[in-house]
């Protein structure tokens, strides 16, 4: 700017005014200065502004691989929601991929230190998740969509959905319809979310709980179909699933009426097939995440723990055929 | 840096060397300078580097609203692919939402001018799409996933998939299985993609084309279900659809065996239901987009027009019941 001022024979203040307060500059001078600025290639860039404010107006979020596109879809919906919500406050979302949690943390810390992001949103928390402590230690403002499974407290704020209560509610609906033998198709207990949802099923089954009707498998439709065959062979007349992916597998077995199957996440597939499911309030979660992150960026105290209810989406009257 | 140099009693060059060429600085001086840098809060930030290189190492991409999560999923898959591919070259993807094409262009131009992105990827091209010319005029390096529908040439490079050939191939399979009356469920012709896919169906039907069996509707499962009912009433024994969303609607009508229905985009839903569909090579498209964008950023000549084949995914032997 100094050399431009010298070339044009004006003060640095005049150049600054031409950019920031053009009404203060004589029109002829303004035109000459703006022309000089254009010819010099000097621009009021984000980079220059960042040097002054040290803010990127951006939030980092790891994009997980699409593993099935059915329940995996929930994180894509979340990404859409946080993008819309961040935009309201002038923030962008910077996405990146990472092979594992360590790489994710490295990436977020590097982006924070280089001024590419101001804060981070984590998803897919699991038992023994080290990311919150690491980001906290490195001074990266962050929030987790997911609970600190297996721990009492978290070093950074979190928000999650009460999957246990949601699963309990839909399992009770099946019991109220006089189903006696109700099967469970879910995930291994190391998966915090899977254990949480299954505990709701166990709550509702109470003394009638039969461990032979409780199957654990990977989250894909083929596994759900196989599990439905096993449960049918063991006399189960209805099936509660930890995901719509597994429920779609159970539907495709052709062994159960759709009113006797319940999924989880209320995905577009559940909506299209008119499958009963349990919905997470994704837009509310996104709104909360952005709000609590901006509080941290602005050095205000965020809400540290939030558990939102899940909502049973009953499209088929649950009956016993 | 000047005031830091004064405070430490060294030259600006010494400070620059301490950061960029530490081996050129006497160890004791180096330690003193680095300590001074740390205490002053001066960091070699992305913002500082950007001021020198004018590169953001980021690519802008508009995130479209999830309208159904079935075929809408294709752009989420594309987003995942470009994120992975960009990462290989040290680039991030910056996503944002926009109410319309004009706002998208404004956003991209503003981000380019402020140094937040180096280039842009456009998707969802339509007839009369003004975005390529506008980005070209404003000097934003860009590529379009989608053709310049209704125009001979495009001001910026594009890549697309030959939906016409893909639809022709699957329609021919139904004809070869002795289906005489084959229905089409697709989108309005203003939608370039919808017209392209339908023309493949028309190619394959030839003289047997019956406009009463050609239905246009919005891209949702309820519309697909309704259209399947109409086509069934008009005697169609098989149905070709412009999307898996419409095909899922046709499946849910319960009027057709799944082997007599074909979708488009080979979504996870098609895979789960073992529905015949037509696949787009999303990873190849993403790889091409990133490569041709980086060529532009590096002022090399990109490939301007690329049409990749679609692939019929036949999971059910097509038969006439």
mmCIF file of C-alpha atoms in Angstrom, chain B residues 9-123:
data_model
loop_
_atom_site.group_PDB
_atom_site.id
_atom_site.type_symbol
_atom_site.label_atom_id
_atom_site.label_comp_id
_atom_site.label_asym_id
_atom_site.label_seq_id
_atom_site.Cartn_x
_atom_site.Cartn_y
_atom_site.Cartn_z
ATOM 1 C CA UNK B 9 17.471 -5.479 17.642
ATOM 2 C CA UNK B 10 17.777 -7.641 14.518
ATOM 3 C CA UNK B 11 17.000 -7.071 10.831
ATOM 4 C CA UNK B 12 13.707 -8.114 9.209
ATOM 5 C CA UNK B 13 15.768 -10.462 7.039
ATOM 6 C CA UNK B 14 16.994 -12.245 10.163
ATOM 7 C CA UNK B 15 13.412 -12.794 11.304
ATOM 8 C CA UNK B 16 12.447 -14.054 7.867
ATOM 9 C CA UNK B 17 15.441 -16.402 7.879
ATOM 10 C CA UNK B 18 14.606 -17.655 11.366
ATOM 11 C CA UNK B 19 11.223 -18.764 10.001
ATOM 12 C CA UNK B 20 12.100 -19.901 6.492
ATOM 13 C CA UNK B 21 15.846 -20.690 6.547
ATOM 14 C CA UNK B 22 16.744 -21.316 10.211
ATOM 15 C CA UNK B 23 20.101 -22.879 9.234
ATOM 16 C CA UNK B 24 21.277 -19.430 8.089
ATOM 17 C CA UNK B 25 20.824 -17.915 11.542
ATOM 18 C CA UNK B 26 23.302 -18.204 14.408
ATOM 19 C CA UNK B 27 21.815 -20.672 16.943
ATOM 20 C CA UNK B 28 21.724 -18.179 19.820
ATOM 21 C CA UNK B 29 20.109 -15.512 17.648
ATOM 22 C CA UNK B 30 17.695 -18.094 16.277
ATOM 23 C CA UNK B 31 16.556 -19.042 19.750
ATOM 24 C CA UNK B 32 16.121 -15.400 20.741
ATOM 25 C CA UNK B 33 14.170 -14.590 17.553
ATOM 26 C CA UNK B 34 11.914 -17.652 17.792
ATOM 27 C CA UNK B 35 11.231 -16.849 21.425
ATOM 28 C CA UNK B 36 10.394 -13.266 20.424
ATOM 29 C CA UNK B 37 8.102 -14.534 17.680
ATOM 30 C CA UNK B 38 6.289 -16.793 20.116
ATOM 31 C CA UNK B 39 5.892 -14.048 22.703
ATOM 32 C CA UNK B 40 4.641 -11.574 20.068
ATOM 33 C CA UNK B 41 1.927 -13.956 18.862
ATOM 34 C CA UNK B 42 3.268 -13.653 15.315
ATOM 35 C CA UNK B 43 2.606 -16.946 13.541
ATOM 36 C CA UNK B 44 3.376 -18.137 10.064
ATOM 37 C CA UNK B 45 -0.276 -18.539 9.312
ATOM 38 C CA UNK B 46 -2.212 -19.714 6.314
ATOM 39 C CA UNK B 47 -3.396 -16.141 6.036
ATOM 40 C CA UNK B 48 0.192 -14.914 5.755
ATOM 41 C CA UNK B 49 1.070 -17.611 3.261
ATOM 42 C CA UNK B 50 -2.042 -16.795 1.261
ATOM 43 C CA UNK B 51 -1.012 -13.169 1.045
ATOM 44 C CA UNK B 52 2.206 -14.339 -0.591
ATOM 45 C CA UNK B 53 0.878 -17.162 -2.781
ATOM 46 C CA UNK B 54 -2.724 -16.042 -3.274
ATOM 47 C CA UNK B 55 -3.781 -19.689 -3.079
ATOM 48 C CA UNK B 56 -6.446 -21.064 -0.760
ATOM 49 C CA UNK B 57 -5.896 -24.763 -1.568
ATOM 50 C CA UNK B 58 -9.665 -25.049 -1.523
ATOM 51 C CA UNK B 59 -12.454 -25.678 -4.010
ATOM 52 C CA UNK B 60 -15.991 -24.354 -3.634
ATOM 53 C CA UNK B 61 -19.051 -26.577 -4.105
ATOM 54 C CA UNK B 62 -22.705 -25.723 -3.537
ATOM 55 C CA UNK B 63 -24.534 -28.214 -1.362
ATOM 56 C CA UNK B 64 -28.021 -28.815 -2.721
ATOM 57 C CA UNK B 65 -30.902 -29.472 -0.327
ATOM 58 C CA UNK B 66 -31.606 -33.165 0.249
ATOM 59 C CA UNK B 67 -34.952 -33.470 -1.422
ATOM 60 C CA UNK B 68 -35.479 -37.191 -1.204
ATOM 61 C CA UNK B 69 -32.273 -38.877 -0.125
ATOM 62 C CA UNK B 70 -32.649 -41.577 -2.741
ATOM 63 C CA UNK B 71 -31.478 -40.141 -6.059
ATOM 64 C CA UNK B 72 -30.500 -36.912 -4.276
ATOM 65 C CA UNK B 73 -27.913 -39.183 -2.758
ATOM 66 C CA UNK B 74 -25.960 -39.091 -6.050
ATOM 67 C CA UNK B 75 -24.649 -35.573 -5.312
ATOM 68 C CA UNK B 76 -23.728 -36.607 -1.781
ATOM 69 C CA UNK B 77 -21.739 -39.499 -3.248
ATOM 70 C CA UNK B 78 -20.138 -37.020 -5.650
ATOM 71 C CA UNK B 79 -19.274 -34.736 -2.723
ATOM 72 C CA UNK B 80 -17.582 -37.639 -0.945
ATOM 73 C CA UNK B 81 -15.623 -38.512 -4.084
ATOM 74 C CA UNK B 82 -14.381 -34.976 -4.782
ATOM 75 C CA UNK B 83 -13.405 -34.593 -1.111
ATOM 76 C CA UNK B 84 -11.267 -37.744 -1.245
ATOM 77 C CA UNK B 85 -9.777 -36.811 -4.607
ATOM 78 C CA UNK B 86 -9.052 -33.177 -3.676
ATOM 79 C CA UNK B 87 -7.334 -34.356 -0.504
ATOM 80 C CA UNK B 88 -4.749 -36.212 -2.605
ATOM 81 C CA UNK B 89 -3.559 -32.844 -3.894
ATOM 82 C CA UNK B 90 -3.756 -31.032 -0.546
ATOM 83 C CA UNK B 91 -7.058 -29.333 -1.315
ATOM 84 C CA UNK B 92 -10.156 -29.047 0.867
ATOM 85 C CA UNK B 93 -13.734 -28.621 -0.296
ATOM 86 C CA UNK B 94 -15.619 -25.589 1.019
ATOM 87 C CA UNK B 95 -19.356 -26.152 0.927
ATOM 88 C CA UNK B 96 -22.134 -23.607 1.139
ATOM 89 C CA UNK B 97 -25.827 -23.417 0.390
ATOM 90 C CA UNK B 98 -27.553 -21.092 -2.052
ATOM 91 C CA UNK B 99 -31.216 -20.397 -2.765
ATOM 92 C CA UNK B 100 -30.673 -20.160 -6.515
ATOM 93 C CA UNK B 101 -28.045 -20.149 -9.268
ATOM 94 C CA UNK B 102 -27.432 -16.383 -9.047
ATOM 95 C CA UNK B 103 -26.673 -16.611 -5.344
ATOM 96 C CA UNK B 104 -24.392 -19.592 -6.005
ATOM 97 C CA UNK B 105 -22.365 -17.558 -8.539
ATOM 98 C CA UNK B 106 -22.211 -14.546 -6.208
ATOM 99 C CA UNK B 107 -20.973 -16.744 -3.408
ATOM 100 C CA UNK B 108 -18.308 -18.431 -5.529
ATOM 101 C CA UNK B 109 -17.060 -15.127 -6.973
ATOM 102 C CA UNK B 110 -16.900 -13.564 -3.503
ATOM 103 C CA UNK B 111 -15.023 -16.573 -2.112
ATOM 104 C CA UNK B 112 -12.589 -16.535 -5.044
ATOM 105 C CA UNK B 113 -11.957 -12.800 -4.687
ATOM 106 C CA UNK B 114 -11.486 -13.018 -0.939
ATOM 107 C CA UNK B 115 -9.027 -15.902 -1.245
ATOM 108 C CA UNK B 116 -11.264 -18.556 0.368
ATOM 109 C CA UNK B 117 -11.247 -20.792 -2.731
ATOM 110 C CA UNK B 118 -9.157 -21.182 -5.877
ATOM 111 C CA UNK B 119 -11.775 -22.799 -8.096
ATOM 112 C CA UNK B 120 -15.328 -24.166 -8.233
ATOM 113 C CA UNK B 121 -17.223 -27.285 -9.218
ATOM 114 C CA UNK B 122 -20.775 -26.857 -10.523
ATOM 115 C CA UNK B 123 -23.397 -29.604 -10.612
#
